[in-house]
Protein backbone atom coordinates (compact mmCIF):
# COMPACT_ATOMS: atom_id res chain seq x y z
CA MET A 1 2.52 8.60 9.48
CA ILE A 2 2.76 10.21 6.05
CA ASP A 3 -0.27 12.09 4.73
CA ASP A 4 -0.30 10.92 1.12
CA TYR A 5 0.46 7.64 -0.57
CA ARG A 6 1.23 6.53 -4.10
CA PRO A 7 1.21 3.22 -5.92
CA GLY A 8 4.73 1.86 -5.65
CA ASP A 9 5.40 3.21 -2.15
CA VAL A 10 7.27 0.72 0.03
CA LEU A 11 6.04 0.86 3.63
CA LYS A 12 6.85 -0.73 6.95
CA LEU A 13 3.84 -1.36 9.20
CA GLU A 14 3.80 -1.96 12.95
CA CYS A 15 1.04 -1.91 15.56
CA PRO A 16 1.64 -2.39 19.30
CA PHE A 17 0.32 -5.72 20.56
CA THR A 18 -2.74 -5.12 22.74
CA GLU A 19 -4.57 -7.48 25.09
CA THR A 20 -7.91 -8.89 24.03
CA THR A 21 -10.12 -11.98 24.40
CA VAL A 22 -10.76 -14.88 22.03
CA THR A 23 -14.49 -15.23 21.28
CA GLU A 24 -14.66 -18.04 18.72
CA VAL A 25 -12.37 -20.60 17.11
CA SER A 26 -12.75 -22.65 13.93
CA ARG A 27 -10.33 -24.56 11.74
CA CYS A 28 -9.66 -21.52 9.54
CA TYR A 29 -10.35 -18.52 11.80
CA VAL A 30 -9.91 -17.21 15.31
CA SER A 31 -12.26 -14.38 16.31
CA VAL A 32 -11.20 -11.82 18.92
CA ARG A 33 -12.78 -8.75 20.43
CA TRP A 34 -11.31 -5.87 18.43
CA PRO A 35 -9.70 -3.50 20.94
CA TRP A 36 -9.63 -0.34 18.82
CA LEU A 37 -12.64 0.34 16.58
CA GLU A 38 -16.17 1.28 17.67
CA VAL A 39 -19.59 0.28 16.36
CA ASP A 40 -21.07 2.88 14.00
CA PRO A 41 -24.58 3.52 15.42
CA GLN A 42 -25.62 5.46 12.31
CA ALA A 43 -24.74 2.70 9.85
CA LYS A 44 -27.84 1.37 8.11
CA ASN A 45 -28.14 -2.34 7.29
CA ILE A 46 -24.64 -2.97 8.72
CA ARG A 47 -24.22 -3.95 12.34
CA TRP A 48 -20.70 -4.86 13.40
CA ASN A 49 -20.44 -7.23 16.37
CA GLY A 50 -17.18 -5.76 17.70
CA GLN A 51 -15.16 -8.84 16.73
CA ARG A 52 -12.67 -9.61 14.02
CA ALA A 53 -11.79 -12.99 12.53
CA LEU A 54 -8.10 -13.63 11.94
CA PRO A 55 -7.07 -16.47 9.63
CA THR A 56 -5.16 -19.55 10.69
CA PRO A 57 -2.71 -21.17 8.22
CA GLU A 58 -5.59 -23.39 7.05
CA ALA A 59 -7.34 -20.37 5.54
CA HIS A 60 -4.45 -19.57 3.18
CA GLU A 61 -5.16 -15.85 3.60
CA TRP A 62 -2.81 -12.99 4.24
CA GLU A 63 -3.55 -10.83 7.28
CA ILE A 64 -1.23 -8.19 8.75
CA PHE A 65 -2.71 -8.53 12.26
CA ARG A 66 -1.51 -11.53 14.22
CA THR A 67 -2.00 -12.90 17.71
CA GLU A 68 0.39 -13.85 20.47
CA PRO A 69 0.28 -16.76 21.19
CA ALA A 70 -0.31 -17.92 17.62
CA GLU A 71 -3.87 -18.44 16.39
CA THR A 72 -3.42 -22.21 16.17
CA VAL A 73 -3.13 -22.65 19.96
CA LEU A 74 -5.96 -20.33 21.06
CA ARG A 75 -9.29 -21.43 22.49
CA PRO A 76 -12.51 -19.49 23.21
CA GLY A 77 -12.16 -17.42 26.37
CA ASP A 78 -8.36 -17.23 26.15
CA THR A 79 -6.64 -13.92 26.70
CA CYS A 80 -4.15 -13.05 23.97
CA LEU A 81 -2.41 -10.12 22.33
CA VAL A 82 -3.23 -8.79 18.86
CA GLY A 83 -1.09 -6.46 16.80
CA VAL A 84 1.07 -6.09 13.70
CA PRO A 85 4.69 -7.26 13.78
CA ALA A 86 7.13 -5.28 11.64
CA THR A 87 5.88 -5.97 8.11
CA VAL A 88 7.17 -4.65 4.76
CA VAL A 89 4.52 -4.06 2.11
CA HIS A 90 4.15 -2.08 -1.10
CA VAL A 91 1.18 -0.06 -2.30
CA GLN A 92 -0.60 -1.45 -5.35
CA ALA A 93 -3.44 1.10 -5.48
CA VAL A 94 -4.94 4.00 -3.54
CA TYR A 95 -8.70 4.62 -3.24
CA HIS A 96 -10.44 7.70 -1.86
CA PHE A 97 -14.03 7.90 -0.58
CA ASP A 98 -16.07 11.09 -0.40
CA PRO A 99 -18.09 10.82 1.77
CA PRO A 100 -16.19 8.30 3.90
CA ARG A 101 -17.22 4.70 3.38
CA VAL A 102 -19.82 3.13 5.69
CA THR A 103 -18.46 -0.16 7.08
CA GLY A 104 -20.37 -0.51 10.34
CA MET A 105 -17.28 0.62 12.25
CA LEU A 106 -15.91 3.94 13.42
CA PRO A 107 -13.96 5.76 12.22
CA ARG A 108 -15.34 5.56 8.70
CA PRO A 109 -12.50 5.23 6.15
CA ALA A 110 -11.87 8.11 3.76
CA SER A 111 -9.29 6.06 1.85
CA TYR A 112 -7.92 2.56 1.44
CA LEU A 113 -4.50 1.36 0.44
CA ASP A 114 -4.34 -1.90 -1.48
CA LEU A 115 -1.18 -3.52 -0.12
CA LEU A 116 0.90 -6.42 -1.36
CA ARG A 117 3.19 -8.32 0.95
CA GLN A 118 6.90 -8.66 0.43
CA GLY A 119 7.53 -11.17 -2.35
CA ASP A 120 4.17 -10.72 -4.09
CA THR A 121 3.90 -9.29 -7.60
CA TYR A 122 0.46 -8.04 -8.58
CA ASP A 123 -1.53 -10.56 -10.60
CA PRO A 124 -4.84 -9.29 -12.04
CA GLU A 125 -6.03 -12.91 -12.30
CA LEU A 126 -5.91 -13.36 -8.53
CA GLU A 127 -8.88 -12.24 -6.44
CA ASP A 128 -8.28 -10.72 -3.03
CA GLN A 129 -4.51 -10.70 -3.50
CA ALA A 130 -4.20 -7.23 -1.97
CA TYR A 131 -4.88 -6.28 1.63
CA ALA A 132 -7.07 -3.19 2.11
CA LEU A 133 -5.85 -0.88 4.87
CA ASP A 134 -7.34 2.38 6.12
CA PRO A 135 -4.16 4.40 6.76
CA ALA A 136 -5.99 6.76 9.12
CA GLY A 137 -8.11 4.13 10.86
CA GLY A 138 -8.64 3.57 14.55
CA GLU A 139 -5.88 0.97 14.93
CA PRO A 140 -2.63 2.64 16.07
CA ILE A 141 -0.61 1.39 13.12
CA ARG A 142 2.72 3.09 12.60
CA ILE A 143 3.39 3.52 8.88
CA GLU A 144 6.94 4.28 7.81
CA LEU A 145 7.78 5.18 4.22
CA LEU A 146 10.85 3.10 3.35
CA PHE A 147 11.11 4.11 -0.29
CA ARG A 148 9.11 6.04 -2.89
CA PRO A 149 10.36 5.44 -6.43
CA TYR A 150 10.66 8.68 -8.37
CA ALA A 151 9.88 10.68 -5.24
CA PHE A 152 11.16 13.81 -7.01
CA LEU A 153 8.38 13.63 -9.62
CA GLU A 154 4.64 14.30 -9.49
CA PRO A 155 2.03 12.35 -11.49
CA GLY A 156 1.37 14.21 -14.73
CA ASP A 157 4.88 15.64 -15.01
CA GLU A 158 6.21 16.00 -18.56
CA LEU A 159 9.94 15.49 -19.04
CA ALA A 160 12.63 15.24 -21.69
CA ASP A 161 15.17 12.48 -21.39
CA GLN A 162 18.84 12.36 -22.33
CA ALA A 163 17.98 11.62 -25.95
CA GLY A 164 15.49 14.50 -26.16
CA ARG A 165 12.41 12.28 -26.14
CA VAL A 166 9.44 13.74 -24.24
CA TRP A 167 7.59 11.60 -21.71
CA ARG A 168 4.66 11.85 -19.33
CA PHE A 169 5.15 10.39 -15.87
CA ASP A 170 1.95 8.86 -14.42
CA ALA A 171 3.38 6.54 -11.78
CA ALA A 172 6.65 4.92 -10.83
CA TRP A 173 6.53 2.29 -13.58
CA ASP A 174 4.02 4.02 -15.85
CA TRP A 175 5.75 6.19 -18.47
CA HIS A 176 4.26 7.33 -21.79
CA PRO A 177 6.46 8.68 -24.63
CA PHE A 178 4.85 11.46 -26.66
CA ASP A 179 6.29 10.14 -29.93
CA GLY A 180 4.25 6.94 -29.63
CA GLU A 181 7.28 4.71 -30.14
CA HIS A 182 7.51 1.59 -28.02
CA SER A 183 10.19 2.06 -25.41
CA GLU A 184 10.18 0.98 -21.81
CA THR A 185 11.85 3.81 -19.94
CA PRO A 186 13.45 7.25 -20.37
CA ALA A 187 17.23 7.63 -20.20
CA TRP A 188 18.53 9.81 -17.38
CA PRO A 189 19.23 12.68 -16.77
CA LEU A 190 15.72 14.09 -17.06
CA ALA A 191 14.61 17.67 -17.66
CA LEU A 192 11.28 18.78 -16.21
CA LEU A 193 9.23 20.53 -18.91
CA SER A 194 5.81 20.83 -17.31
CA ARG A 195 4.25 20.44 -13.87
CA ASN A 196 0.72 21.85 -13.90
CA GLY A 197 2.10 24.36 -16.35
CA GLU A 198 5.59 25.76 -16.47
CA PRO A 199 7.69 24.40 -13.60
CA THR A 200 9.42 26.74 -11.19
CA PRO A 201 13.20 27.00 -11.44
CA GLU A 202 13.44 25.21 -8.10
CA GLU A 203 11.30 22.28 -9.33
CA ALA A 204 13.30 21.94 -12.55
CA ALA A 205 16.58 22.10 -10.65
CA ALA A 206 15.42 19.42 -8.19
CA VAL A 207 14.64 16.97 -11.01
CA ALA A 208 17.92 17.70 -12.79
CA ARG A 209 19.85 17.19 -9.57
CA ALA A 210 18.05 13.94 -8.71
CA THR A 211 18.72 12.42 -12.14
CA ALA A 212 22.25 13.73 -12.71
CA VAL A 213 23.47 10.28 -11.70
CA GLY A 214 21.75 6.92 -11.63
CA SER A 215 19.12 5.47 -13.93
CA HIS A 216 15.65 4.03 -14.12
CA ALA A 217 17.20 0.58 -13.72
CA GLU A 218 18.83 1.59 -10.43
CA GLU A 219 15.51 3.02 -9.18
CA LEU A 220 13.82 -0.26 -10.06
CA ASP A 221 16.58 -2.35 -8.47
CA ARG A 222 16.25 -0.48 -5.19
CA TRP A 223 12.47 -0.99 -5.20
CA ALA A 224 12.76 -4.68 -6.07
CA GLY A 225 15.36 -5.20 -3.36
CA LEU A 226 12.87 -4.01 -0.74
CA THR A 227 9.70 -5.58 -2.13
CA LEU A 228 11.21 -8.82 -3.50
CA ALA A 229 8.68 -8.36 -6.29
CA GLN A 230 8.34 -7.12 -9.84
CA PRO A 231 6.25 -4.09 -10.87
CA ALA A 232 3.03 -5.11 -12.57
CA ALA A 233 3.91 -2.95 -15.58
CA GLN A 234 7.15 -4.95 -16.00
CA GLN A 235 5.49 -8.36 -16.25
CA GLN A 236 5.67 -10.13 -19.56
């Protein structure tokens, strides 16, 4: 598992399927005893019952955890498996909590990743489009970083492009030219001008080397090929 995450990261999630028991079934949800998390005895006004409701197709909700057999054939008292099949997602946003957030469960999350499934482009008009995941939670989810666009840059970097224009990099698809002119992206190669002050020779050389070939369009194409989506900043 990687220790830090950025918006734009493309991840593959997997969690071993673990035996549990079905406690309740409705048309839209199947509740199971959650085999990993614990009740938080210090949580005030929140008392978790140790169960988790997983949606059936009737709920029209996205959930990374699934059951085997499928939710639609389960009945109360059945034994089943619950886990995460190999799933490709991309990070829409990252949230940090200090102190960790009280949810009624242990461990308490210190961060959440807002995830979008493969094929979904972020739409600010849609509620609950993203799936919130605690990357360091009690479930043994394996998180593999498949691709980080502009992995050689850090948020806040200032760079000059091939034409000499100066830009600030805030996120993979979030660039701001200092001249105020409307332009979508910088032209490679890029020269690192500032990274928390003057960059080290090694940092500048790494950026120059990474952008000696290729382009922003190629970086975007690789991301889109994995996510089957469009960056929110690119929507019309």
